[in-house]
């Protein structure tokens, strides 16, 4: 049975529904780590710029997307429904060898983490001695503002995003040294930006531990971070260039991978 040509012609000229327009936009993010500007979304979907911008804002409010600086990326709802595993696999694959080497070279434990709302989620932990535990565990979550990895990511996001995540008060302080107010967090993030993303913490998450962290970036924003964890009385300065170099190496690998797509 064939379609009525008249019916087909009428349907093709009808304006797209809101669901169809939202679907077009979500299809533009065809990779878990995709980061698109408004102009790129407009070009991909063929939607008017004002329409795309309005729908993008609605998708951000509903947590389907995240808006950071000039780009958009998949948000917590989209990742929860299937993209998270792919994104995490891509990030872990790019980081694995680099972080294992870093752990062996420094004799410390190294964490790989991503942002999950106001928390960080630990994707991987590498140590000089297999089977030993030191600090966080794979699959664990802690408040992002209490960790070097979390602060390294937050420093690369907009102040508006940080305010949104901590709109009432900073909850989940782990120790007496944890940052406890939004103004203090913004001051700390400003210092981190002044160090090109290098973040440190002593006893803010675990009283006896200290960390130095750096963001993993693709495009113009952070997608994760790494951190070296050591004892609270250890010198962090010698570790800083090593963690920064490792983060850049992972970032470059992900950027090259994205170019292939």
PDB file of N, CA and C in Angstrom, residues 41-121:
ATOM      1  N   UNK A  41      25.461  23.820  16.509  1.00  0.00           N
ATOM      2  CA  UNK A  41      24.152  23.177  16.650  1.00  0.00           C
ATOM      3  C   UNK A  41      23.209  23.681  15.561  1.00  0.00           C
ATOM      4  N   UNK A  42      23.222  24.981  15.313  1.00  0.00           N
ATOM      5  CA  UNK A  42      22.374  25.561  14.269  1.00  0.00           C
ATOM      6  C   UNK A  42      22.705  24.979  12.904  1.00  0.00           C
ATOM      7  N   UNK A  43      23.997  24.858  12.616  1.00  0.00           N
ATOM      8  CA  UNK A  43      24.432  24.308  11.334  1.00  0.00           C
ATOM      9  C   UNK A  43      24.014  22.847  11.194  1.00  0.00           C
ATOM     10  N   UNK A  44      24.130  22.087  12.266  1.00  0.00           N
ATOM     11  CA  UNK A  44      23.801  20.659  12.216  1.00  0.00           C
ATOM     12  C   UNK A  44      22.306  20.424  12.051  1.00  0.00           C
ATOM     13  N   UNK A  45      21.497  21.227  12.733  1.00  0.00           N
ATOM     14  CA  UNK A  45      20.047  20.992  12.748  1.00  0.00           C
ATOM     15  C   UNK A  45      19.283  21.723  11.654  1.00  0.00           C
ATOM     16  N   UNK A  46      19.846  22.822  11.173  1.00  0.00           N
ATOM     17  CA  UNK A  46      19.128  23.642  10.213  1.00  0.00           C
ATOM     18  C   UNK A  46      18.060  24.510  10.841  1.00  0.00           C
ATOM     19  N   UNK A  47      18.019  24.550  12.161  1.00  0.00           N
ATOM     20  CA  UNK A  47      17.032  25.376  12.858  1.00  0.00           C
ATOM     21  C   UNK A  47      17.481  26.834  12.884  1.00  0.00           C
ATOM     22  N   UNK A  48      16.537  27.771  12.950  1.00  0.00           N
ATOM     23  CA  UNK A  48      16.917  29.175  13.142  1.00  0.00           C
ATOM     24  C   UNK A  48      17.728  29.330  14.421  1.00  0.00           C
ATOM     25  N   UNK A  49      18.670  30.259  14.405  1.00  0.00           N
ATOM     26  CA  UNK A  49      19.581  30.426  15.552  1.00  0.00           C
ATOM     27  C   UNK A  49      18.801  30.725  16.838  1.00  0.00           C
ATOM     28  N   UNK A  50      17.795  31.588  16.739  1.00  0.00           N
ATOM     29  CA  UNK A  50      17.029  31.958  17.937  1.00  0.00           C
ATOM     30  C   UNK A  50      16.257  30.754  18.482  1.00  0.00           C
ATOM     31  N   UNK A  51      15.733  29.933  17.583  1.00  0.00           N
ATOM     32  CA  UNK A  51      15.000  28.739  18.007  1.00  0.00           C
ATOM     33  C   UNK A  51      15.930  27.746  18.683  1.00  0.00           C
ATOM     34  N   UNK A  52      17.091  27.511  18.063  1.00  0.00           N
ATOM     35  CA  UNK A  52      18.063  26.579  18.643  1.00  0.00           C
ATOM     36  C   UNK A  52      18.509  27.055  20.015  1.00  0.00           C
ATOM     37  N   UNK A  53      18.752  28.365  20.138  1.00  0.00           N
ATOM     38  CA  UNK A  53      19.202  28.913  21.419  1.00  0.00           C
ATOM     39  C   UNK A  53      18.138  28.727  22.495  1.00  0.00           C
ATOM     40  N   UNK A  54      16.881  28.970  22.154  1.00  0.00           N
ATOM     41  CA  UNK A  54      15.799  28.830  23.129  1.00  0.00           C
ATOM     42  C   UNK A  54      15.660  27.382  23.588  1.00  0.00           C
ATOM     43  N   UNK A  55      15.735  26.436  22.658  1.00  0.00           N
ATOM     44  CA  UNK A  55      15.585  25.027  23.024  1.00  0.00           C
ATOM     45  C   UNK A  55      16.806  24.543  23.798  1.00  0.00           C
ATOM     46  N   UNK A  56      17.978  24.993  23.424  1.00  0.00           N
ATOM     47  CA  UNK A  56      19.185  24.627  24.168  1.00  0.00           C
ATOM     48  C   UNK A  56      19.072  25.071  25.624  1.00  0.00           C
ATOM     49  N   UNK A  57      18.591  26.287  25.839  1.00  0.00           N
ATOM     50  CA  UNK A  57      18.415  26.784  27.202  1.00  0.00           C
ATOM     51  C   UNK A  57      17.445  25.905  27.988  1.00  0.00           C
ATOM     52  N   UNK A  58      16.363  25.467  27.330  1.00  0.00           N
ATOM     53  CA  UNK A  58      15.404  24.603  28.002  1.00  0.00           C
ATOM     54  C   UNK A  58      16.016  23.242  28.332  1.00  0.00           C
ATOM     55  N   UNK A  59      16.830  22.716  27.428  1.00  0.00           N
ATOM     56  CA  UNK A  59      17.481  21.433  27.664  1.00  0.00           C
ATOM     57  C   UNK A  59      18.506  21.529  28.788  1.00  0.00           C
ATOM     58  N   UNK A  60      19.157  22.691  28.908  1.00  0.00           N
ATOM     59  CA  UNK A  60      20.092  22.904  30.014  1.00  0.00           C
ATOM     60  C   UNK A  60      19.332  22.946  31.337  1.00  0.00           C
ATOM     61  N   UNK A  61      18.209  23.667  31.367  1.00  0.00           N
ATOM     62  CA  UNK A  61      17.411  23.765  32.590  1.00  0.00           C
ATOM     63  C   UNK A  61      16.899  22.395  33.047  1.00  0.00           C
ATOM     64  N   UNK A  62      16.629  21.512  32.075  1.00  0.00           N
ATOM     65  CA  UNK A  62      16.127  20.169  32.392  1.00  0.00           C
ATOM     66  C   UNK A  62      17.255  19.159  32.575  1.00  0.00           C
ATOM     67  N   UNK A  63      18.513  19.609  32.505  1.00  0.00           N
ATOM     68  CA  UNK A  63      19.696  18.785  32.738  1.00  0.00           C
ATOM     69  C   UNK A  63      19.984  17.762  31.637  1.00  0.00           C
ATOM     70  N   UNK A  64      19.373  17.943  30.444  1.00  0.00           N
ATOM     71  CA  UNK A  64      19.749  17.111  29.317  1.00  0.00           C
ATOM     72  C   UNK A  64      21.106  17.558  28.768  1.00  0.00           C
ATOM     73  N   UNK A  65      21.390  18.852  28.894  1.00  0.00           N
ATOM     74  CA  UNK A  65      22.652  19.408  28.417  1.00  0.00           C
ATOM     75  C   UNK A  65      23.290  20.253  29.514  1.00  0.00           C
ATOM     76  N   UNK A  66      24.580  20.530  29.342  1.00  0.00           N
ATOM     77  CA  UNK A  66      25.329  21.442  30.207  1.00  0.00           C
ATOM     78  C   UNK A  66      25.840  22.580  29.335  1.00  0.00           C
ATOM     79  N   UNK A  67      25.739  23.796  29.825  1.00  0.00           N
ATOM     80  CA  UNK A  67      26.278  24.958  29.111  1.00  0.00           C
ATOM     81  C   UNK A  67      27.460  25.493  29.904  1.00  0.00           C
ATOM     82  N   UNK A  68      28.638  25.423  29.311  1.00  0.00           N
ATOM     83  CA  UNK A  68      29.844  25.923  29.954  1.00  0.00           C
ATOM     84  C   UNK A  68      30.602  26.778  28.953  1.00  0.00           C
ATOM     85  N   UNK A  69      30.836  28.035  29.332  1.00  0.00           N
ATOM     86  CA  UNK A  69      31.494  28.993  28.448  1.00  0.00           C
ATOM     87  C   UNK A  69      30.702  29.111  27.149  1.00  0.00           C
ATOM     88  N   UNK A  70      31.322  28.771  26.005  1.00  0.00           N
ATOM     89  CA  UNK A  70      30.663  28.996  24.720  1.00  0.00           C
ATOM     90  C   UNK A  70      30.099  27.715  24.115  1.00  0.00           C
ATOM     91  N   UNK A  71      30.145  26.611  24.842  1.00  0.00           N
ATOM     92  CA  UNK A  71      29.744  25.345  24.242  1.00  0.00           C
ATOM     93  C   UNK A  71      28.717  24.611  25.106  1.00  0.00           C
ATOM     94  N   UNK A  72      28.110  23.619  24.493  1.00  0.00           N
ATOM     95  CA  UNK A  72      27.153  22.753  25.161  1.00  0.00           C
ATOM     96  C   UNK A  72      27.666  21.314  25.105  1.00  0.00           C
ATOM     97  N   UNK A  73      27.329  20.547  26.119  1.00  0.00           N
ATOM     98  CA  UNK A  73      27.674  19.130  26.135  1.00  0.00           C
ATOM     99  C   UNK A  73      26.577  18.366  26.849  1.00  0.00           C
ATOM    100  N   UNK A  74      26.613  17.036  26.760  1.00  0.00           N
ATOM    101  CA  UNK A  74      25.581  16.212  27.366  1.00  0.00           C
ATOM    102  C   UNK A  74      25.543  16.416  28.879  1.00  0.00           C
ATOM    103  N   UNK A  75      24.331  16.518  29.421  1.00  0.00           N
ATOM    104  CA  UNK A  75      24.155  16.707  30.852  1.00  0.00           C
ATOM    105  C   UNK A  75      23.881  15.402  31.573  1.00  0.00           C
ATOM    106  N   UNK A  76      23.569  15.519  32.852  1.00  0.00           N
ATOM    107  CA  UNK A  76      23.452  14.335  33.697  1.00  0.00           C
ATOM    108  C   UNK A  76      22.322  13.407  33.262  1.00  0.00           C
ATOM    109  N   UNK A  77      21.192  13.949  32.801  1.00  0.00           N
ATOM    110  CA  UNK A  77      20.087  13.087  32.384  1.00  0.00           C
ATOM    111  C   UNK A  77      20.454  12.276  31.148  1.00  0.00           C
ATOM    112  N   UNK A  78      21.071  12.941  30.161  1.00  0.00           N
ATOM    113  CA  UNK A  78      21.457  12.236  28.936  1.00  0.00           C
ATOM    114  C   UNK A  78      22.491  11.159  29.234  1.00  0.00           C
ATOM    115  N   UNK A  79      23.435  11.473  30.093  1.00  0.00           N
ATOM    116  CA  UNK A  79      24.475  10.507  30.415  1.00  0.00           C
ATOM    117  C   UNK A  79      23.921   9.339  31.224  1.00  0.00           C
ATOM    118  N   UNK A  80      22.979   9.624  32.095  1.00  0.00           N
ATOM    119  CA  UNK A  80      22.378   8.559  32.888  1.00  0.00           C
ATOM    120  C   UNK A  80      21.657   7.551  32.004  1.00  0.00           C
ATOM    121  N   UNK A  81      21.103   8.009  30.886  1.00  0.00           N
ATOM    122  CA  UNK A  81      20.328   7.129  30.018  1.00  0.00           C
ATOM    123  C   UNK A  81      21.177   6.373  29.002  1.00  0.00           C
ATOM    124  N   UNK A  82      22.499   6.363  29.185  1.00  0.00           N
ATOM    125  CA  UNK A  82      23.294   5.508  28.318  1.00  0.00           C
ATOM    126  C   UNK A  82      24.608   6.096  27.857  1.00  0.00           C
ATOM    127  N   UNK A  83      24.726   7.418  27.839  1.00  0.00           N
ATOM    128  CA  UNK A  83      25.958   8.005  27.336  1.00  0.00           C
ATOM    129  C   UNK A  83      27.101   7.973  28.325  1.00  0.00           C
ATOM    130  N   UNK A  84      26.786   7.879  29.627  1.00  0.00           N
ATOM    131  CA  UNK A  84      27.832   7.970  30.636  1.00  0.00           C
ATOM    132  C   UNK A  84      28.874   6.866  30.468  1.00  0.00           C
ATOM    133  N   UNK A  85      28.401   5.626  30.234  1.00  0.00           N
ATOM    134  CA  UNK A  85      29.339   4.524  30.124  1.00  0.00           C
ATOM    135  C   UNK A  85      30.295   4.714  28.954  1.00  0.00           C
ATOM    136  N   UNK A  86      29.755   5.196  27.821  1.00  0.00           N
ATOM    137  CA  UNK A  86      30.605   5.424  26.658  1.00  0.00           C
ATOM    138  C   UNK A  86      31.609   6.535  26.914  1.00  0.00           C
ATOM    139  N   UNK A  87      31.151   7.617  27.536  1.00  0.00           N
ATOM    140  CA  UNK A  87      32.051   8.731  27.834  1.00  0.00           C
ATOM    141  C   UNK A  87      33.140   8.298  28.805  1.00  0.00           C
ATOM    142  N   UNK A  88      32.757   7.554  29.820  1.00  0.00           N
ATOM    143  CA  UNK A  88      33.735   7.109  30.799  1.00  0.00           C
ATOM    144  C   UNK A  88      34.733   6.140  30.188  1.00  0.00           C
ATOM    145  N   UNK A  89      34.259   5.276  29.308  1.00  0.00           N
ATOM    146  CA  UNK A  89      35.168   4.333  28.646  1.00  0.00           C
ATOM    147  C   UNK A  89      36.187   5.082  27.792  1.00  0.00           C
ATOM    148  N   UNK A  90      35.721   6.093  27.079  1.00  0.00           N
ATOM    149  CA  UNK A  90      36.617   6.877  26.228  1.00  0.00           C
ATOM    150  C   UNK A  90      37.673   7.587  27.068  1.00  0.00           C
ATOM    151  N   UNK A  91      37.251   8.161  28.178  1.00  0.00           N
ATOM    152  CA  UNK A  91      38.175   8.883  29.047  1.00  0.00           C
ATOM    153  C   UNK A  91      39.162   7.921  29.722  1.00  0.00           C
ATOM    154  N   UNK A  92      38.668   6.818  30.216  1.00  0.00           N
ATOM    155  CA  UNK A  92      39.545   5.846  30.880  1.00  0.00           C
ATOM    156  C   UNK A  92      40.560   5.262  29.907  1.00  0.00           C
ATOM    157  N   UNK A  93      40.138   4.992  28.689  1.00  0.00           N
ATOM    158  CA  UNK A  93      41.055   4.435  27.699  1.00  0.00           C
ATOM    159  C   UNK A  93      42.187   5.395  27.392  1.00  0.00           C
ATOM    160  N   UNK A  94      41.859   6.688  27.277  1.00  0.00           N
ATOM    161  CA  UNK A  94      42.884   7.685  26.967  1.00  0.00           C
ATOM    162  C   UNK A  94      43.842   7.894  28.127  1.00  0.00           C
ATOM    163  N   UNK A  95      43.349   7.670  29.366  1.00  0.00           N
ATOM    164  CA  UNK A  95      44.148   8.008  30.548  1.00  0.00           C
ATOM    165  C   UNK A  95      44.933   6.842  31.132  1.00  0.00           C
ATOM    166  N   UNK A  96      44.529   5.634  30.857  1.00  0.00           N
ATOM    167  CA  UNK A  96      45.033   4.470  31.584  1.00  0.00           C
ATOM    168  C   UNK A  96      46.556   4.366  31.618  1.00  0.00           C
ATOM    169  N   UNK A  97      47.191   4.310  30.464  1.00  0.00           N
ATOM    170  CA  UNK A  97      48.645   4.128  30.428  1.00  0.00           C
ATOM    171  C   UNK A  97      49.378   5.305  31.058  1.00  0.00           C
ATOM    172  N   UNK A  98      48.880   6.508  30.794  1.00  0.00           N
ATOM    173  CA  UNK A  98      49.529   7.721  31.316  1.00  0.00           C
ATOM    174  C   UNK A  98      49.495   7.717  32.841  1.00  0.00           C
ATOM    175  N   UNK A  99      48.362   7.383  33.415  1.00  0.00           N
ATOM    176  CA  UNK A  99      48.229   7.445  34.871  1.00  0.00           C
ATOM    177  C   UNK A  99      48.943   6.288  35.563  1.00  0.00           C
ATOM    178  N   UNK A 100      48.980   5.138  34.924  1.00  0.00           N
ATOM    179  CA  UNK A 100      49.740   4.031  35.506  1.00  0.00           C
ATOM    180  C   UNK A 100      51.224   4.387  35.565  1.00  0.00           C
ATOM    181  N   UNK A 101      51.718   5.000  34.512  1.00  0.00           N
ATOM    182  CA  UNK A 101      53.122   5.447  34.477  1.00  0.00           C
ATOM    183  C   UNK A 101      53.372   6.510  35.538  1.00  0.00           C
ATOM    184  N   UNK A 102      52.429   7.442  35.688  1.00  0.00           N
ATOM    185  CA  UNK A 102      52.571   8.505  36.677  1.00  0.00           C
ATOM    186  C   UNK A 102      52.612   7.932  38.088  1.00  0.00           C
ATOM    187  N   UNK A 103      51.760   6.960  38.370  1.00  0.00           N
ATOM    188  CA  UNK A 103      51.740   6.343  39.701  1.00  0.00           C
ATOM    189  C   UNK A 103      53.061   5.638  40.001  1.00  0.00           C
ATOM    190  N   UNK A 104      53.588   4.921  39.028  1.00  0.00           N
ATOM    191  CA  UNK A 104      54.849   4.210  39.243  1.00  0.00           C
ATOM    192  C   UNK A 104      56.015   5.177  39.393  1.00  0.00           C
ATOM    193  N   UNK A 105      55.999   6.252  38.618  1.00  0.00           N
ATOM    194  CA  UNK A 105      57.104   7.225  38.665  1.00  0.00           C
ATOM    195  C   UNK A 105      57.147   7.972  39.990  1.00  0.00           C
ATOM    196  N   UNK A 106      55.975   8.330  40.509  1.00  0.00           N
ATOM    197  CA  UNK A 106      55.918   9.148  41.724  1.00  0.00           C
ATOM    198  C   UNK A 106      55.802   8.308  42.994  1.00  0.00           C
ATOM    199  N   UNK A 107      55.447   7.037  42.854  1.00  0.00           N
ATOM    200  CA  UNK A 107      55.244   6.211  44.035  1.00  0.00           C
ATOM    201  C   UNK A 107      54.013   6.606  44.818  1.00  0.00           C
ATOM    202  N   UNK A 108      53.061   7.253  44.159  1.00  0.00           N
ATOM    203  CA  UNK A 108      51.835   7.715  44.815  1.00  0.00           C
ATOM    204  C   UNK A 108      50.622   7.085  44.147  1.00  0.00           C
ATOM    205  N   UNK A 109      49.449   7.368  44.704  1.00  0.00           N
ATOM    206  CA  UNK A 109      48.203   6.958  44.074  1.00  0.00           C
ATOM    207  C   UNK A 109      47.682   8.099  43.211  1.00  0.00           C
ATOM    208  N   UNK A 110      47.091   7.726  42.072  1.00  0.00           N
ATOM    209  CA  UNK A 110      46.605   8.705  41.106  1.00  0.00           C
ATOM    210  C   UNK A 110      45.130   8.428  40.828  1.00  0.00           C
ATOM    211  N   UNK A 111      44.321   9.484  40.857  1.00  0.00           N
ATOM    212  CA  UNK A 111      42.878   9.369  40.642  1.00  0.00           C
ATOM    213  C   UNK A 111      42.481   9.957  39.290  1.00  0.00           C
ATOM    214  N   UNK A 112      41.477   9.333  38.668  1.00  0.00           N
ATOM    215  CA  UNK A 112      40.822   9.875  37.485  1.00  0.00           C
ATOM    216  C   UNK A 112      39.362  10.085  37.839  1.00  0.00           C
ATOM    217  N   UNK A 113      38.849  11.311  37.620  1.00  0.00           N
ATOM    218  CA  UNK A 113      37.492  11.630  38.073  1.00  0.00           C
ATOM    219  C   UNK A 113      36.760  12.496  37.054  1.00  0.00           C
ATOM    220  N   UNK A 114      35.440  12.428  37.108  1.00  0.00           N
ATOM    221  CA  UNK A 114      34.588  13.315  36.317  1.00  0.00           C
ATOM    222  C   UNK A 114      33.605  14.008  37.259  1.00  0.00           C
ATOM    223  N   UNK A 115      32.986  15.058  36.751  1.00  0.00           N
ATOM    224  CA  UNK A 115      32.030  15.820  37.546  1.00  0.00           C
ATOM    225  C   UNK A 115      30.645  15.201  37.418  1.00  0.00           C
ATOM    226  N   UNK A 116      29.952  15.077  38.534  1.00  0.00           N
ATOM    227  CA  UNK A 116      28.576  14.576  38.559  1.00  0.00           C
ATOM    228  C   UNK A 116      27.770  15.508  39.446  1.00  0.00           C
ATOM    229  N   UNK A 117      27.262  16.606  38.857  1.00  0.00           N
ATOM    230  CA  UNK A 117      26.576  17.620  39.650  1.00  0.00           C
ATOM    231  C   UNK A 117      27.550  18.291  40.592  1.00  0.00           C
ATOM    232  N   UNK A 118      27.231  18.367  41.879  1.00  0.00           N
ATOM    233  CA  UNK A 118      28.143  18.995  42.842  1.00  0.00           C
ATOM    234  C   UNK A 118      29.200  18.031  43.381  1.00  0.00           C
ATOM    235  N   UNK A 119      29.241  16.813  42.833  1.00  0.00           N
ATOM    236  CA  UNK A 119      30.190  15.811  43.302  1.00  0.00           C
ATOM    237  C   UNK A 119      31.149  15.426  42.174  1.00  0.00           C
ATOM    238  N   UNK A 120      32.216  14.722  42.566  1.00  0.00           N
ATOM    239  CA  UNK A 120      33.026  14.058  41.559  1.00  0.00           C
ATOM    240  C   UNK A 120      32.846  12.558  41.730  1.00  0.00           C
ATOM    241  N   UNK A 121      32.999  11.890  40.606  1.00  0.00           N
ATOM    242  CA  UNK A 121      32.845  10.441  40.546  1.00  0.00           C
ATOM    243  C   UNK A 121      34.185   9.862  40.109  1.00  0.00           C
TER     244      UNK A 121
END
